[in-house]
Coordinates of C-alpha atoms in Angstrom, one line a residue:
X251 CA 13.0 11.4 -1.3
X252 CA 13.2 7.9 -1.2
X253 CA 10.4 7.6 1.4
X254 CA 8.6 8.7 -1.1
X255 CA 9.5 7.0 -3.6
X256 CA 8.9 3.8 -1.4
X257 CA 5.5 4.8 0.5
X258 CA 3.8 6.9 -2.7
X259 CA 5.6 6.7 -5.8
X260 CA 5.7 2.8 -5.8
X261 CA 2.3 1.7 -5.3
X262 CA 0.9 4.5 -8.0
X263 CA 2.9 3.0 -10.5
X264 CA 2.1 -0.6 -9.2
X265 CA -1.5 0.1 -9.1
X266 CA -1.3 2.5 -12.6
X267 CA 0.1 -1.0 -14.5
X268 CA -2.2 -3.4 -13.0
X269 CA -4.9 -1.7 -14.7
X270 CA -3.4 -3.9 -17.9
X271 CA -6.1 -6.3 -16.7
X272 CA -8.8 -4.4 -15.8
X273 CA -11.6 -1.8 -17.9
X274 CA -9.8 1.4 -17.0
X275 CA -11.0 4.4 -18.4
X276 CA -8.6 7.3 -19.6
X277 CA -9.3 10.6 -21.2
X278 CA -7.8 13.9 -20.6
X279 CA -8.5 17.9 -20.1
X280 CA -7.0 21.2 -20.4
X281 CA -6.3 22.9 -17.0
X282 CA -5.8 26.4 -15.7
X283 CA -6.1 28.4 -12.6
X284 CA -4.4 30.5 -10.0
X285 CA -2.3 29.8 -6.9
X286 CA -0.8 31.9 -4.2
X287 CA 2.7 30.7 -2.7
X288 CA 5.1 31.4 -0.3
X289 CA 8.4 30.5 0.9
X290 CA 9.1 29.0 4.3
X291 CA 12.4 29.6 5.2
X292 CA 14.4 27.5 7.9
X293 CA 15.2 30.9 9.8
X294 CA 13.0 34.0 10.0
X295 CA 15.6 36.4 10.0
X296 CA 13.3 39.1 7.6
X297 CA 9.6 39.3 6.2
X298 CA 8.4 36.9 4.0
X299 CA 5.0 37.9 1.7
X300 CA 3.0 35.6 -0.4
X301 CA 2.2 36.2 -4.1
X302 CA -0.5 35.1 -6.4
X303 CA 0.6 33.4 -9.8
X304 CA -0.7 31.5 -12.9
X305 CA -1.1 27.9 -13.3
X306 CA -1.8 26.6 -16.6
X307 CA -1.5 22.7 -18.4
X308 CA -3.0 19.5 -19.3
X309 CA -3.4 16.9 -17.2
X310 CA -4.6 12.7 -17.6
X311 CA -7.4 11.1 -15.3
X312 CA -7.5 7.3 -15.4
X313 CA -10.4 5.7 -13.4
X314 CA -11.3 2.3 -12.4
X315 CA -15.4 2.4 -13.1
X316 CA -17.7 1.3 -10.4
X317 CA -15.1 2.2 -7.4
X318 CA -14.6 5.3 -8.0
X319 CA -10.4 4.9 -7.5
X320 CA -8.1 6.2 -9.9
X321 CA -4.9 7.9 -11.0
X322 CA -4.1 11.4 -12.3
X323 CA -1.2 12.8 -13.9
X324 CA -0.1 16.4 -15.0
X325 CA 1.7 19.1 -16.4
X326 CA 1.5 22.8 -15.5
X327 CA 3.2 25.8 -15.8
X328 CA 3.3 27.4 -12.2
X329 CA 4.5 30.7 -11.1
X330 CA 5.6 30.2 -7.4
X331 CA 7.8 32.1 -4.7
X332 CA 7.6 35.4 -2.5
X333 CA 8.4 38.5 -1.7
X334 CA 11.4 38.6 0.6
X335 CA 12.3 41.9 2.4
X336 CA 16.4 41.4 2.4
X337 CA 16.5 44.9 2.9
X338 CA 15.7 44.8 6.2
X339 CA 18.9 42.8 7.4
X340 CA 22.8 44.5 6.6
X341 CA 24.4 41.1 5.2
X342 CA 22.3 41.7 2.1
X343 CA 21.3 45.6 2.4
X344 CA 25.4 46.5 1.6
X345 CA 24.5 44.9 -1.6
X346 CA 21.6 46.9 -2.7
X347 CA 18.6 44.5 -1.8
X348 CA 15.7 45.7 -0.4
X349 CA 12.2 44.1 -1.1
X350 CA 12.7 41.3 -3.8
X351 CA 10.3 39.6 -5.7
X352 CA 11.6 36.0 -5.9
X353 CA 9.6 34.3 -8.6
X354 CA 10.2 30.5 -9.2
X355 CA 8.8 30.0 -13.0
X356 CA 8.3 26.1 -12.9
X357 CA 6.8 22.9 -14.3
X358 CA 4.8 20.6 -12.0
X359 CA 4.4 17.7 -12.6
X360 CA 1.7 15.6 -10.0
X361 CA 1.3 12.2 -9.5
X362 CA -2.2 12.4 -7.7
X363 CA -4.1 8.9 -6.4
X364 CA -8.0 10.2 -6.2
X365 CA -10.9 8.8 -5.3
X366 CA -14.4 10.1 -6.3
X367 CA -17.9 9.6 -5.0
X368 CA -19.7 7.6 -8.2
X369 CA -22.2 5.7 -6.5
X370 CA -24.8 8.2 -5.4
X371 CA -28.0 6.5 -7.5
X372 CA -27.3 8.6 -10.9
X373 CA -26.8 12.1 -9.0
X374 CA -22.6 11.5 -10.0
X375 CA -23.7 12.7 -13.7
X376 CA -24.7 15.7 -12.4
X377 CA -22.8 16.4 -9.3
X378 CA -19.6 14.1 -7.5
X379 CA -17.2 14.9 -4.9
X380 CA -13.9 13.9 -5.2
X381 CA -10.2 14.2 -2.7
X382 CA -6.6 13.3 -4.2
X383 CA -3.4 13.4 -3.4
X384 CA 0.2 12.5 -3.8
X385 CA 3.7 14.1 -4.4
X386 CA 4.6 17.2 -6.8
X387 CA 7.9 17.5 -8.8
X388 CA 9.0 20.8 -9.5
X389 CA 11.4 21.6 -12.4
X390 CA 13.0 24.9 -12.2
X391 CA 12.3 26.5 -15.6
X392 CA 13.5 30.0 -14.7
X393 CA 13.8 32.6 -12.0
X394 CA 13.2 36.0 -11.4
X395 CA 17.1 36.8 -11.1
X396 CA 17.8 37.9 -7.8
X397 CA 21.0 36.9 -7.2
X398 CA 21.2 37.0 -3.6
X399 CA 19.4 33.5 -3.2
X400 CA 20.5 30.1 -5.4
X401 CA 18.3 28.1 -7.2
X402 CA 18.4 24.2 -7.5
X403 CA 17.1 21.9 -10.3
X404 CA 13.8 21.1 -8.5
X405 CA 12.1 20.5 -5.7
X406 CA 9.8 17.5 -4.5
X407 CA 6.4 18.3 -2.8
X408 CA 3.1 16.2 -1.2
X409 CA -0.6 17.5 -2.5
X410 CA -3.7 17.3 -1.1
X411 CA -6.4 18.4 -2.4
X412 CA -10.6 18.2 -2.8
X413 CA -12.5 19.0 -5.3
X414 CA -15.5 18.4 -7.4
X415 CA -17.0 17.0 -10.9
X416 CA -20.0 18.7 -13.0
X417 CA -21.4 16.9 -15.5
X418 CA -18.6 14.1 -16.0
X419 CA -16.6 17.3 -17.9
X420 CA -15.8 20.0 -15.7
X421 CA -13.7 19.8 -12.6
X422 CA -13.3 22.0 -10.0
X423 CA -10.3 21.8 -7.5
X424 CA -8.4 23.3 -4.3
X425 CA -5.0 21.9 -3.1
X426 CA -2.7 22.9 -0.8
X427 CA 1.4 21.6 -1.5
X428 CA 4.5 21.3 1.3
X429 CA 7.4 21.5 -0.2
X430 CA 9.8 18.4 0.8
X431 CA 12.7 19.8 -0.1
X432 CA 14.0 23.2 -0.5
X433 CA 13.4 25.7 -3.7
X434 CA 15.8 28.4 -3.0
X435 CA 18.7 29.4 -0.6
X436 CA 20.6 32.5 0.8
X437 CA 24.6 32.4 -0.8
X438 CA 25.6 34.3 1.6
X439 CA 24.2 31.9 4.7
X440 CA 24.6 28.3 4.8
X441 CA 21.7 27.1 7.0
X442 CA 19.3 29.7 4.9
X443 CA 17.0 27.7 2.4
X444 CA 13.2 27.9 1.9
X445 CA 10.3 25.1 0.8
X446 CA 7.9 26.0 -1.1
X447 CA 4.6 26.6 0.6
X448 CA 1.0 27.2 -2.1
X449 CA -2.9 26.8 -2.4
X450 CA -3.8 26.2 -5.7
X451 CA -7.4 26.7 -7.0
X452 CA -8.0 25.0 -10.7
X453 CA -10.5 24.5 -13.3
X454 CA -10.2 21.6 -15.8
X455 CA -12.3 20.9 -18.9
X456 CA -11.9 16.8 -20.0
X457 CA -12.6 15.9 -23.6
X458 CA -13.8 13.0 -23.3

């Protein structure tokens, strides 16, 4: 965590206050979409599924005109987890597992540095590419209640992402997130946590 603090963190927030002295423009959109996760455990001791989940918020785009360079910042709701076959392995089968939906319900909040393609002789009103990226801080809202696994706070994870603008109002996006730290562990086993692994496809409508 405090590499990225130092390395990402940092220098967003530098760069987000030096735009005090510059023509920054900011305006914001509504946001929703769909994402399908998984966990990736530290052992493979059973099967581990993906599932598909909402994601839905509001998120802030602030842009530095002319260079194209710029920060964005959200909030979602996003449905993340797996489906973990515990029934498959005795330690948890005595209890009555078998194949458990483990949903993470969370809000995500990325810090995203992006660059977009606005120098393409007028074609950018129409049509412009863009990339971003940055780290993702997940706040464990609520779970799906299976009590063989724990569930911390939050988790920290690192975005990237492409994507592209229509008309200066629509955006279109894919991303894929690692989890930095871990999102749920076994009680039972001590060297049996999981990251959160997800693709996220989005669709975001700015208002200004």
């Amino acid at each position: 965590m405090k590499t990225i603090l130092k390395y990402i963190v940092l220098p967003l927030v530098l760069l987000l206050f030096g735009t005090a002295q510059t023509k920054a423009e900011f305006r914001y959109a509504v946001t929703a979409g769909a994402g399908i996760s998984t966990l990736d455990f530290k052992q493979d001791l059973f099967k581990v599924s993906g599932i598909a989940g909402p994601q839905l918020g509001v998120q802030g785009e602030l842009m530095f005109p002319g260079i194209g360079l710029g920060i964005d910042v959200a909030a979602y709701y996003a449905m993340l987890g797996a489906k973990c076959d515990l029934g498959s392995r005795k330690i948890w089968a005595v209890d009555g597992y078998g194949n458990e939906n483990i949903f993470l319900h969370t809000l995500e909040i990325p810090l995203n540095l992006k660059f977009k393609w606005t120098r393409m002789n007028g074609f950018e009103d129409y049509l412009a590419p863009m990339v971003f990226g940055g780290p993702v801080f997940n706040f464990n809202i609520a779970h799906s209640g299976c009590k063989a696994m724990e569930y911390p706070f939050g988790s920290i994870g690192l975005r990237a992402g492409v994507g592209v603008e229509i008309f200066k109002k629509w955006q279109v996006s894919g991303s894929y997130t690692w989890g930095m730290t871990y999102a749920t562990k076994a009680v039972k086993l001590d060297n049996m946590s999981a990251r959160n692994r997800y693709w996220s496809i989005r669709v975001a409508y700015y208002f200004k």
